[in-house]
Tab-separated table of C-alpha atoms in Angstrom:
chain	number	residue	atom	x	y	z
A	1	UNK	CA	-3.322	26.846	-11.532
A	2	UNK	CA	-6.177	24.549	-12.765
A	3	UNK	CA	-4.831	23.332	-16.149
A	4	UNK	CA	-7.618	22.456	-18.935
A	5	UNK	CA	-6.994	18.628	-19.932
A	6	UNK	CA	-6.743	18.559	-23.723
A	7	UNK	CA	-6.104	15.573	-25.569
A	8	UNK	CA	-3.529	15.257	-28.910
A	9	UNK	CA	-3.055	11.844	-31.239
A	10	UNK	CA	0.371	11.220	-32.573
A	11	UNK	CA	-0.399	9.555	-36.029
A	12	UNK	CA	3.434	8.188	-35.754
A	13	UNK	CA	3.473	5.332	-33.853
A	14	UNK	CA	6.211	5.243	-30.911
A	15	UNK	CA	7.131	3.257	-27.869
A	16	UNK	CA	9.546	6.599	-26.829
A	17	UNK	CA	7.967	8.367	-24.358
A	18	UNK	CA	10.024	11.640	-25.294
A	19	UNK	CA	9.019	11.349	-29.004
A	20	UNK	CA	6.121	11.027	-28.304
A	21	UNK	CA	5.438	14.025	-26.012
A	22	UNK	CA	6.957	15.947	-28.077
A	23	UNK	CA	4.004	17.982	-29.266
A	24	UNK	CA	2.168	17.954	-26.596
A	25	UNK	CA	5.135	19.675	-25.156
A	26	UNK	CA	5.923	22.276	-27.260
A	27	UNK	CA	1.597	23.017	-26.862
A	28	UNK	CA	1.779	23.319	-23.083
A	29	UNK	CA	5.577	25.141	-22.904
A	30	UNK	CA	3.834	27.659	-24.739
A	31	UNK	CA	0.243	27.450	-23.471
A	32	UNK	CA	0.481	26.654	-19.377
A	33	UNK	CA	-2.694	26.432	-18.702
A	34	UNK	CA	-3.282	23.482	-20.930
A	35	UNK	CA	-2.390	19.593	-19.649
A	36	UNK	CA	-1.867	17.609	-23.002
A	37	UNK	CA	-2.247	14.089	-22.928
A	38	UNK	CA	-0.674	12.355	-26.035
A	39	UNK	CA	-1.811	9.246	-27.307
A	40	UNK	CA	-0.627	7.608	-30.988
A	41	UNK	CA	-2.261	5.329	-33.587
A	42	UNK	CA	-0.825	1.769	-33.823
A	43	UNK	CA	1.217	0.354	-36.381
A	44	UNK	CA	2.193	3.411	-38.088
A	45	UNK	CA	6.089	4.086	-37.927
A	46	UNK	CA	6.947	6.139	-40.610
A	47	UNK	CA	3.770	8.115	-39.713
A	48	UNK	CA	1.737	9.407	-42.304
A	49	UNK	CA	3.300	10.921	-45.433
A	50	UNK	CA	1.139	9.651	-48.915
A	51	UNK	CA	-2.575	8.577	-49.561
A	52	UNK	CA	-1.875	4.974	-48.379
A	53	UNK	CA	-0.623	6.123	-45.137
A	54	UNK	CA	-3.278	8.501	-44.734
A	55	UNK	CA	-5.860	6.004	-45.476
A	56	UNK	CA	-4.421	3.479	-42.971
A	57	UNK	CA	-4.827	6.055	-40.350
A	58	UNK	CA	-8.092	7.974	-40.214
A	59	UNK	CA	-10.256	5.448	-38.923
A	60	UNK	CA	-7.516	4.470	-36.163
A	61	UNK	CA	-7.670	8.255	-35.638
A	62	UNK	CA	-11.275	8.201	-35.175
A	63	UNK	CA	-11.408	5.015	-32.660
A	64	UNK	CA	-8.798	6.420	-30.614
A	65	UNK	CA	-10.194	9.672	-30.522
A	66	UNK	CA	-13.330	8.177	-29.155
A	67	UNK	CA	-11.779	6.143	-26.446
A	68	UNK	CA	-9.905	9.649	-25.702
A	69	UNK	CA	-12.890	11.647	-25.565
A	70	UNK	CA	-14.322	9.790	-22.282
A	71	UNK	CA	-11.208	10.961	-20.340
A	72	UNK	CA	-13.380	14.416	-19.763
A	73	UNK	CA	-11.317	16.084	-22.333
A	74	UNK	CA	-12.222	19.860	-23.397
A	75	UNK	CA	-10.538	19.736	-26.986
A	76	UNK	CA	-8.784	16.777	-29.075
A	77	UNK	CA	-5.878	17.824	-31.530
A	78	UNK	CA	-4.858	15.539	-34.385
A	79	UNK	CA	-1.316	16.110	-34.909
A	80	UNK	CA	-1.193	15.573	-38.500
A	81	UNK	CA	-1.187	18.079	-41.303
A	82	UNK	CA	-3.134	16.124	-43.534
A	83	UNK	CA	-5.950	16.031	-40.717
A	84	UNK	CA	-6.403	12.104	-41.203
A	85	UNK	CA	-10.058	11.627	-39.552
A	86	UNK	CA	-10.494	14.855	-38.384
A	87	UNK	CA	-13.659	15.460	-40.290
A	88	UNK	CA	-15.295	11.744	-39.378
A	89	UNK	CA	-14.184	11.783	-35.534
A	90	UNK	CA	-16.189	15.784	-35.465
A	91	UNK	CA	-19.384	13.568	-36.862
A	92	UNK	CA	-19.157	11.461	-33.453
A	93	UNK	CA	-17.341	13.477	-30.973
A	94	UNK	CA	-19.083	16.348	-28.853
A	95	UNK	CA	-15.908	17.956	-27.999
A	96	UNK	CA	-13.708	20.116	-31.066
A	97	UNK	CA	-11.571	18.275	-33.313
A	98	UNK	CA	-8.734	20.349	-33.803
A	99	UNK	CA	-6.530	19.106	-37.497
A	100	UNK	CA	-3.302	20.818	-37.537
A	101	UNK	CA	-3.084	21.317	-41.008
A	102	UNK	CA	-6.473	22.979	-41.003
A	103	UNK	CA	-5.723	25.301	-37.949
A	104	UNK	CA	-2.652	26.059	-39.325
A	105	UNK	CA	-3.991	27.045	-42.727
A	106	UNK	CA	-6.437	28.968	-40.926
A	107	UNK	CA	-4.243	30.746	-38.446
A	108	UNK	CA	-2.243	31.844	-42.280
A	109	UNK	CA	-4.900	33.229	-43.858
A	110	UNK	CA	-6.455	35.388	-40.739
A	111	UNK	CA	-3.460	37.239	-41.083
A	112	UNK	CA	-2.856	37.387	-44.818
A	113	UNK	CA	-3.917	35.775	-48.124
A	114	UNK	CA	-0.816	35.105	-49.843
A	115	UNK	CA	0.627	31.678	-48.485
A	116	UNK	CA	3.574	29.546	-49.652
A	117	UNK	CA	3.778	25.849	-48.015
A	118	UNK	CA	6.503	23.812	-46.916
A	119	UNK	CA	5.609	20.120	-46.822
A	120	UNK	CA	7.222	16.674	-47.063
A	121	UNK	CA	4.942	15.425	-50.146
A	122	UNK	CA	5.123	16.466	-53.898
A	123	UNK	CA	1.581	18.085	-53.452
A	124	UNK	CA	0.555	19.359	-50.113
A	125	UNK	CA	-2.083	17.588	-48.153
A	126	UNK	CA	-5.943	18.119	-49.265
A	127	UNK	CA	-6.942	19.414	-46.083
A	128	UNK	CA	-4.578	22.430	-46.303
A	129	UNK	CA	-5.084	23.042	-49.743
A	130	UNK	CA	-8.631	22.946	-49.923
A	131	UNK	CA	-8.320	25.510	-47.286
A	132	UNK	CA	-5.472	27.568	-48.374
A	133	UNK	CA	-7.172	27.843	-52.444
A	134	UNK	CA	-6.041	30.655	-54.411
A	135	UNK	CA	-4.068	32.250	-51.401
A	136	UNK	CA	-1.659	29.335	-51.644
A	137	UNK	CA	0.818	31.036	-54.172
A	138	UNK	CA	3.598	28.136	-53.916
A	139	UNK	CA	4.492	24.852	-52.528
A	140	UNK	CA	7.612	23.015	-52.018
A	141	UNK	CA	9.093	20.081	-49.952
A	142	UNK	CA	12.686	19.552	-48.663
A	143	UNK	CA	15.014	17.855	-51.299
A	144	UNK	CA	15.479	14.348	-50.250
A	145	UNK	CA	12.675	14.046	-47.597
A	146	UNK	CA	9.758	11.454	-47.891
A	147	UNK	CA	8.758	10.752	-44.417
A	148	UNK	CA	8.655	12.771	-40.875
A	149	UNK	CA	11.491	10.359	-40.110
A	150	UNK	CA	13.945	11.623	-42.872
A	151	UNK	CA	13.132	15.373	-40.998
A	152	UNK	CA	14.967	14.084	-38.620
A	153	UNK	CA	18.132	13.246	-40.125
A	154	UNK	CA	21.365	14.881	-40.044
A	155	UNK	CA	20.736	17.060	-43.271
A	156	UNK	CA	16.978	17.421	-42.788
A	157	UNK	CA	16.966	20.697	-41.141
A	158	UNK	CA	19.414	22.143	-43.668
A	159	UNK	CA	17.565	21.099	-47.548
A	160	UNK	CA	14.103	22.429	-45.420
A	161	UNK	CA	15.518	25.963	-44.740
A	162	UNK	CA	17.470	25.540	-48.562
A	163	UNK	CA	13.537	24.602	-49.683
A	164	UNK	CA	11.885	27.899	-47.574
A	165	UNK	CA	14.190	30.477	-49.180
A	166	UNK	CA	13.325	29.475	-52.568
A	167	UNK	CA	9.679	29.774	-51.295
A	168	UNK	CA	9.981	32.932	-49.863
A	169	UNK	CA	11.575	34.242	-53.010
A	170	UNK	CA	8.062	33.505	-55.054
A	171	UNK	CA	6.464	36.584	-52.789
A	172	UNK	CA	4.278	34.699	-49.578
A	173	UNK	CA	3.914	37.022	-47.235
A	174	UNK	CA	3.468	33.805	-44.622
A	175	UNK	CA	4.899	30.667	-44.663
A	176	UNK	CA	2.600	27.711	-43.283
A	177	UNK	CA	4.817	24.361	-42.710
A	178	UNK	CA	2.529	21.198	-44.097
A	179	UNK	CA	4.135	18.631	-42.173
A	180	UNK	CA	3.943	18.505	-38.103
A	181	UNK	CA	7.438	17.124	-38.289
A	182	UNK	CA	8.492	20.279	-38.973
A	183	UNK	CA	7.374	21.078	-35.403
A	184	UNK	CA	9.585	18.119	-34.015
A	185	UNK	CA	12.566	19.591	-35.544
A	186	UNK	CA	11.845	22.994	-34.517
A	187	UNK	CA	12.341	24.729	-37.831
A	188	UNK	CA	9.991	27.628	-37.516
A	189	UNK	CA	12.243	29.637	-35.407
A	190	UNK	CA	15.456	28.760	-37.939
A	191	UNK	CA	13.021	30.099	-40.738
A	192	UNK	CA	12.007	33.146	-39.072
A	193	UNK	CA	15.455	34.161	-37.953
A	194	UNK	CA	17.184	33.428	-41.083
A	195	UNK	CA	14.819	34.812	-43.612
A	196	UNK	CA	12.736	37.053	-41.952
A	197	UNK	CA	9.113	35.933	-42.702
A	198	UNK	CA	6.325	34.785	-40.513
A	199	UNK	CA	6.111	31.148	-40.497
A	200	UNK	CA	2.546	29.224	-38.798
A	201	UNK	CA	4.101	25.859	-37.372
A	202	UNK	CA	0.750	23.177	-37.246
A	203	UNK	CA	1.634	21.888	-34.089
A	204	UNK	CA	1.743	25.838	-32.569
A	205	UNK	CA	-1.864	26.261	-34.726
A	206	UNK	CA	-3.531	23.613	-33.078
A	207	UNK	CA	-2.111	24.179	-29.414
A	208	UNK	CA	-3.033	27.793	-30.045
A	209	UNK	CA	-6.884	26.687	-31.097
A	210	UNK	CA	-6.801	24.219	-28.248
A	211	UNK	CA	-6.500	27.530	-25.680
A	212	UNK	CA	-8.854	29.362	-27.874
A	213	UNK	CA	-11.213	26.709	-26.588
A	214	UNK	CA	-9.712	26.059	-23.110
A	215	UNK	CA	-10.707	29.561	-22.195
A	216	UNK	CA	-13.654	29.861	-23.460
A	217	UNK	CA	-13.574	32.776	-25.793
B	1	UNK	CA	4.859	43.800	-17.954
B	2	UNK	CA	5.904	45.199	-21.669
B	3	UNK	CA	2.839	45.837	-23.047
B	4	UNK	CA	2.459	44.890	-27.298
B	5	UNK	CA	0.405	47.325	-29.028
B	6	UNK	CA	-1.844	46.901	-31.619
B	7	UNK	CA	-4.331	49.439	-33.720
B	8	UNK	CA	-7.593	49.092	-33.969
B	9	UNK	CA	-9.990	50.551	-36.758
B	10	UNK	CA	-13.502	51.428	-35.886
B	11	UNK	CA	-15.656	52.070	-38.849
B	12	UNK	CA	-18.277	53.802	-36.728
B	13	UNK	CA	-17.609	57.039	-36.388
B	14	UNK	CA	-17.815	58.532	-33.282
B	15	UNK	CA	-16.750	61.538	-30.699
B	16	UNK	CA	-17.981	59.469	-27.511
B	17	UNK	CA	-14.735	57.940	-26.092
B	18	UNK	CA	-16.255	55.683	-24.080
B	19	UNK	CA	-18.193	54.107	-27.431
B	20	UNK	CA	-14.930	54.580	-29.199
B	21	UNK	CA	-12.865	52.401	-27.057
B	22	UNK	CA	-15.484	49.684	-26.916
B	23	UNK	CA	-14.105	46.707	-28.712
B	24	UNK	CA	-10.805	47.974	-27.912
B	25	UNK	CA	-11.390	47.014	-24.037
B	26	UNK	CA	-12.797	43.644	-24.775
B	27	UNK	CA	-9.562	42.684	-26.118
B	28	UNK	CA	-7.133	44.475	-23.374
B	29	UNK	CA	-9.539	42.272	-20.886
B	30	UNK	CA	-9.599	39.245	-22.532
B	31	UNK	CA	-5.561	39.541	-23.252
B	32	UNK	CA	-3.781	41.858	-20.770
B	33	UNK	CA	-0.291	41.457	-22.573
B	34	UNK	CA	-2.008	44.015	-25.768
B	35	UNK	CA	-1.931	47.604	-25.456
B	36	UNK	CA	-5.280	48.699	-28.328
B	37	UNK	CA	-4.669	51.670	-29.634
B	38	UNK	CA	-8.646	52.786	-31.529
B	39	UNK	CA	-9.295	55.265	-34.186
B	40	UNK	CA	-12.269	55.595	-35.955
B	41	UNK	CA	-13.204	56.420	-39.599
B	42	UNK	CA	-14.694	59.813	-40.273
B	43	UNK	CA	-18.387	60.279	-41.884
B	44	UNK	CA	-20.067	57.137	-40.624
B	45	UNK	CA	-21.884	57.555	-37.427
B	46	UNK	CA	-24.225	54.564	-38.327
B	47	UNK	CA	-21.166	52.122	-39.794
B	48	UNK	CA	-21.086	49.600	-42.141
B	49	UNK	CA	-24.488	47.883	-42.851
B	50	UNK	CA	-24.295	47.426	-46.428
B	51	UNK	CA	-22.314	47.545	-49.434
B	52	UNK	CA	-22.606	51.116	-50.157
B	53	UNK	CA	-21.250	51.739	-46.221
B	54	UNK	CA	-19.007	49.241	-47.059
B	55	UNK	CA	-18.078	51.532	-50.407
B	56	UNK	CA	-17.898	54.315	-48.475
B	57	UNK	CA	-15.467	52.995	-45.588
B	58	UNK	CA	-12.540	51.221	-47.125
B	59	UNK	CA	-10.419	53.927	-48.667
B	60	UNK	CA	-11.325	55.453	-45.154
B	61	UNK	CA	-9.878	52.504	-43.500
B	62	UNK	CA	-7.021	51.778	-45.859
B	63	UNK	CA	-6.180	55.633	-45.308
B	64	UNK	CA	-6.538	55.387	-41.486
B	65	UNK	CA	-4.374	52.199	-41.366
B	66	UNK	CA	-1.193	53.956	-43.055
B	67	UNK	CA	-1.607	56.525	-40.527
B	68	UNK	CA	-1.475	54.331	-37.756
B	69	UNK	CA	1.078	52.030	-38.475
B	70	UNK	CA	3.626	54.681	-38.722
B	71	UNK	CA	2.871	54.507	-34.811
B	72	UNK	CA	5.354	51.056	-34.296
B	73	UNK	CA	2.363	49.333	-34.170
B	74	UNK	CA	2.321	45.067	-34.358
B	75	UNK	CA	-0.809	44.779	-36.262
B	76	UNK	CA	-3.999	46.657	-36.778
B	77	UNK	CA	-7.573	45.197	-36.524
B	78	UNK	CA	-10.158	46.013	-38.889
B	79	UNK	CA	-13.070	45.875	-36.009
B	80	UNK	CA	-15.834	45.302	-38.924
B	81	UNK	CA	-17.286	41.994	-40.302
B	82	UNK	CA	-17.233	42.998	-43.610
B	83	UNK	CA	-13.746	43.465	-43.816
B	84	UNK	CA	-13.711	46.845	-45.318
B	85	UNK	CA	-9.971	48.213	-46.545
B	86	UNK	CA	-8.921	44.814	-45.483
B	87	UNK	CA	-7.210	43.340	-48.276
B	88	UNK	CA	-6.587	46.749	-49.421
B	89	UNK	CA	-4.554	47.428	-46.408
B	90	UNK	CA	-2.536	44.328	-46.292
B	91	UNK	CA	-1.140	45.607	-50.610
B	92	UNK	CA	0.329	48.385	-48.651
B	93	UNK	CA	1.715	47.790	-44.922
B	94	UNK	CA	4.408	45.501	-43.944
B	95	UNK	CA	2.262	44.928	-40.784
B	96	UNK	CA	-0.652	42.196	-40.448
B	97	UNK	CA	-3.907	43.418	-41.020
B	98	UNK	CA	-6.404	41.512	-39.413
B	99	UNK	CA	-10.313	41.651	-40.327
B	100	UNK	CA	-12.867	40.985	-37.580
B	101	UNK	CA	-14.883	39.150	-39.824
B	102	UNK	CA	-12.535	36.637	-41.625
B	103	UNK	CA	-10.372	36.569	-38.536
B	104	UNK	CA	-14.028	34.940	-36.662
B	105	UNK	CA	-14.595	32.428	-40.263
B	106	UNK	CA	-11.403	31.385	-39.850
B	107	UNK	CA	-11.478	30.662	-35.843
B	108	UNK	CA	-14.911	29.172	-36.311
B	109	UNK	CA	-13.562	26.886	-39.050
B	110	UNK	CA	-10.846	25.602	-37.256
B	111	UNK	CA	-13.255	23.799	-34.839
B	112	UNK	CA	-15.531	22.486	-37.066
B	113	UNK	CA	-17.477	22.714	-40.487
B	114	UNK	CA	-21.266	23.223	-39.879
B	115	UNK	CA	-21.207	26.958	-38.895
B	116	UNK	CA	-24.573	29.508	-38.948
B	117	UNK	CA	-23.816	32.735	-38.811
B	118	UNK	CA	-25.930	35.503	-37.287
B	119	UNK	CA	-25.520	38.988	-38.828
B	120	UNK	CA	-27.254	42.825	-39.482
B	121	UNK	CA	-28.072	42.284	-43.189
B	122	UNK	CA	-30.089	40.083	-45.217
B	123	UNK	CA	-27.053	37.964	-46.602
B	124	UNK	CA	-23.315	37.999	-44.415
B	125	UNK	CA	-20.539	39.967	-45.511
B	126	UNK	CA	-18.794	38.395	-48.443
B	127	UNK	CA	-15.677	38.897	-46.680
B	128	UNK	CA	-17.212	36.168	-44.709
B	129	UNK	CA	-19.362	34.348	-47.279
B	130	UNK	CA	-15.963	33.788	-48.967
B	131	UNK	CA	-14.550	32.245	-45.907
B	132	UNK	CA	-17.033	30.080	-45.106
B	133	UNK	CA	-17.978	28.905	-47.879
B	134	UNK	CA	-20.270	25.476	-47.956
B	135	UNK	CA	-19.447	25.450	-44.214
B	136	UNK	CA	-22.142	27.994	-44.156
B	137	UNK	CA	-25.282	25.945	-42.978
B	138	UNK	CA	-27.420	29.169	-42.052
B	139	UNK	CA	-27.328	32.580	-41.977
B	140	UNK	CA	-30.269	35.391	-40.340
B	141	UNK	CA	-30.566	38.846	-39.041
B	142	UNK	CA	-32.519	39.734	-35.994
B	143	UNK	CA	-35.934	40.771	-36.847
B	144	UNK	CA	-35.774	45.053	-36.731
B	145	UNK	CA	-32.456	45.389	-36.724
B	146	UNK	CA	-30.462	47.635	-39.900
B	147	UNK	CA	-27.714	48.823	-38.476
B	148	UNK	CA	-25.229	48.090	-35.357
B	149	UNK	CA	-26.848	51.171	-33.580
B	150	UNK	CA	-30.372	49.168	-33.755
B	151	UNK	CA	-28.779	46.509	-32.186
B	152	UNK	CA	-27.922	48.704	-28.846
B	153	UNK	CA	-31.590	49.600	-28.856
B	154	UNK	CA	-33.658	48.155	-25.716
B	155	UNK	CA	-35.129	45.738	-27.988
B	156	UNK	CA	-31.736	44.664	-29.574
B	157	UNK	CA	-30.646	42.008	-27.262
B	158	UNK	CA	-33.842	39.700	-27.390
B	159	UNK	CA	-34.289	39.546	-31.153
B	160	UNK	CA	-31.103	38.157	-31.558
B	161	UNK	CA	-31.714	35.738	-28.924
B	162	UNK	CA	-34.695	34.834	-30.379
B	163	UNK	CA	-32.669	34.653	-33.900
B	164	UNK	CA	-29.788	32.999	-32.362
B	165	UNK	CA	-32.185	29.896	-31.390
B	166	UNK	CA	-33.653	29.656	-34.887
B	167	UNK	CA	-30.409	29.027	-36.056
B	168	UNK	CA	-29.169	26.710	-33.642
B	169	UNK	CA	-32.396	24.472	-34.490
B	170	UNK	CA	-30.493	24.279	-38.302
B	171	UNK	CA	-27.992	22.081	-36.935
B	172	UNK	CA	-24.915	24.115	-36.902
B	173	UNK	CA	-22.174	23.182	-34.185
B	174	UNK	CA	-20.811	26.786	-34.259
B	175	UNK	CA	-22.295	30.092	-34.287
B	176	UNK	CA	-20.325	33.043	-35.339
B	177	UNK	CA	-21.712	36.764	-34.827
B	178	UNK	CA	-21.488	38.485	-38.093
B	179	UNK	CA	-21.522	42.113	-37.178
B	180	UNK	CA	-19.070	43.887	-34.654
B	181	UNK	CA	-21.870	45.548	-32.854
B	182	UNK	CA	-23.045	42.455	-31.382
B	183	UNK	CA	-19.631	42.021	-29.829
B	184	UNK	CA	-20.532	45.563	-28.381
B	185	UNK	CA	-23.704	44.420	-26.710
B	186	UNK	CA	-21.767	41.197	-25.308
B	187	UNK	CA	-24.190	39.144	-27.117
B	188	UNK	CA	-22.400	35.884	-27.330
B	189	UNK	CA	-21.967	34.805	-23.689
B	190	UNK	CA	-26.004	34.838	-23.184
B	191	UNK	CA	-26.532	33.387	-26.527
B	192	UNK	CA	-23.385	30.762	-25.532
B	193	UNK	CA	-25.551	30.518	-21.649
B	194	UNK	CA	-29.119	30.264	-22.647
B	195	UNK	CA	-28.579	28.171	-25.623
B	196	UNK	CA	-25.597	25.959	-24.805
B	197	UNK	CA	-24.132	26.586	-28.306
B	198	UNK	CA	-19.830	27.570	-29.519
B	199	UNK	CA	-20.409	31.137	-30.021
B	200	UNK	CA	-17.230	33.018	-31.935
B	201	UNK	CA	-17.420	36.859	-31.947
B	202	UNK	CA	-15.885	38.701	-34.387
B	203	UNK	CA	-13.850	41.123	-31.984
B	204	UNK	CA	-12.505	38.419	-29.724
B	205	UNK	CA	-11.501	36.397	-32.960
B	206	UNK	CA	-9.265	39.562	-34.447
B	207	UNK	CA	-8.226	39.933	-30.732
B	208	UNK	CA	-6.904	36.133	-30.165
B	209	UNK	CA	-4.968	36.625	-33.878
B	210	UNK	CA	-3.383	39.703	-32.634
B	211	UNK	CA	-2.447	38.437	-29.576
B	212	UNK	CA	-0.798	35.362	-32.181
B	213	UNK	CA	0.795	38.002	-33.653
B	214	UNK	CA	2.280	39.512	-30.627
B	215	UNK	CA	3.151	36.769	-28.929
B	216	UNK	CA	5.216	35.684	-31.788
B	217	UNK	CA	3.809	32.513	-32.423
């Protein structure tokens, strides 16, 4: 099979390979036909996870997704939900820009217009919520998580499933997850299973836009 | 292979199964893993071309929908760009309910934010309008074309062409087809050929989000 080379940005900055593959992983495990090549932004290891972070990142976003886009690349994703240069790298790249947060956000309200969001900041990011507007009916992050990193932790999975319940119980019909950390960790699946609502996981968004334009539709 | 099945709604009424089953093919060829199951609405054998159509259609859809989904059906597609009985169907079925138009917005959005869209009537569905919002760079109609069965006529074909190219010169990245029935006459692959432009149609877009849906995503 002739796979269609895609490219993804990390904005956490890692020297693990296996971190950080891990998206472009879970994209092609569920999308074959697509070859994800991963590359992150320097100098950013707790990711990106306030205003300061985000602003740090976009324009090393934009540069990298420039030097990515002469690798004959069909699609880029920015694995971020706060789509940090998303909007400036589509002003100078010929190929789609794919933000998670936006896809995901999108992917939500194709199927529905009431939304609850599960994120890692206080309010989540701009690029959701100016999407999401009135269909986003609540929004909630895991008790003691601050960064993608703190996801990761022992108790991380446990206060974000505590955090989706109460969510669920405002009355969203869907359940987009505002942080592609929440990918890392895997949570959609735990959320589906144990509460029985459809949850769109960022990471899953973007891979599934990335096909949309791998195959031409 | 298991085969998912999905409804879909056609708001042109019709006796001709061939017509009928239409858009339902497009998305059993474009994603073998759905099984389309396609009623239409009664009453309308010229569709939905404007808001008193539109009037007309949605209890007819909503009505339709409950019918179906008592079928163990996945999700049902509204195959109209105005949405009709859309939102109203979603207040009542435990099922996604996915609207060809909104379902394209949203696709189209996901790749970028300078969209023209290229409908049947003067202004685009709201259903759309809504979506797009300040995205929307451009909007036209092919010149002599009312209704979806004008667009089937021999002279259908060029004048949206010819419209298609207008609204490329505006500057928009994306183009997204605004009315079903130019999904019917395959429109966007020669528009996507002759004028090298991202074309979304409106019955692949509700396809790829059922196909979300059944896939579990």
């Amino acid at each position: 099979m002739k796979k269609t080379r895609i490219g993804l940005i990390r904005v956490l900055t890692t020297n693990d390979p296996e971190v950080l593959g891990l998206h472009g992983n879970i994209i092609m495990d569920l999308f074959p036909e697509l070859e994800v090549i991963t590359h992150c932004i320097p100098g950013q290891p707790q990711g990106v996870f306030d205003q300061t972070t985000e602003k740090q990142a976009w324009p090393k976003v934009v540069a990298l997704a420039q030097e990515m886009a002469t690798d004959g690349l069909k699609a880029i994703v920015v694995s971020c939900a706060a789509d940090p240069g998303v909007r400036q790298a589509r002003e100078v790249l010929d190929i789609p820009v794919i933000g998670a947060g936006s896809a995901a956000a999108h992917v939500a309200l194709s199927l529905d217009t009431s939304i609850a969001a599960l994120g890692i900041t206080d309010n989540i990011p701009e690029a959701m919520a100016d999407v999401l507007g009135p269909a986003l009916v609540a929004s909630a992050k895991p008790a003691g998580v601050e960064t993608t990193i703190d996801l990761m932790a022992p108790n991380g999975k446990k206060a974000t499933l505590e955090q989706a319940e109460k969510l669920k119980e405002k009355g969203a019909k869907i359940l987009v997850l505002a942080c592609t950390g929440m990918s890392t960790i895997g949570i959609a699946q735990d959320i589906c299973e144990e509460l029985n609502i459809r949850v769109v996981d960022p990471v899953v968004a973007s891979g599934f836009l990335a096909w949309y334009v791998a195959r031409e539709l």
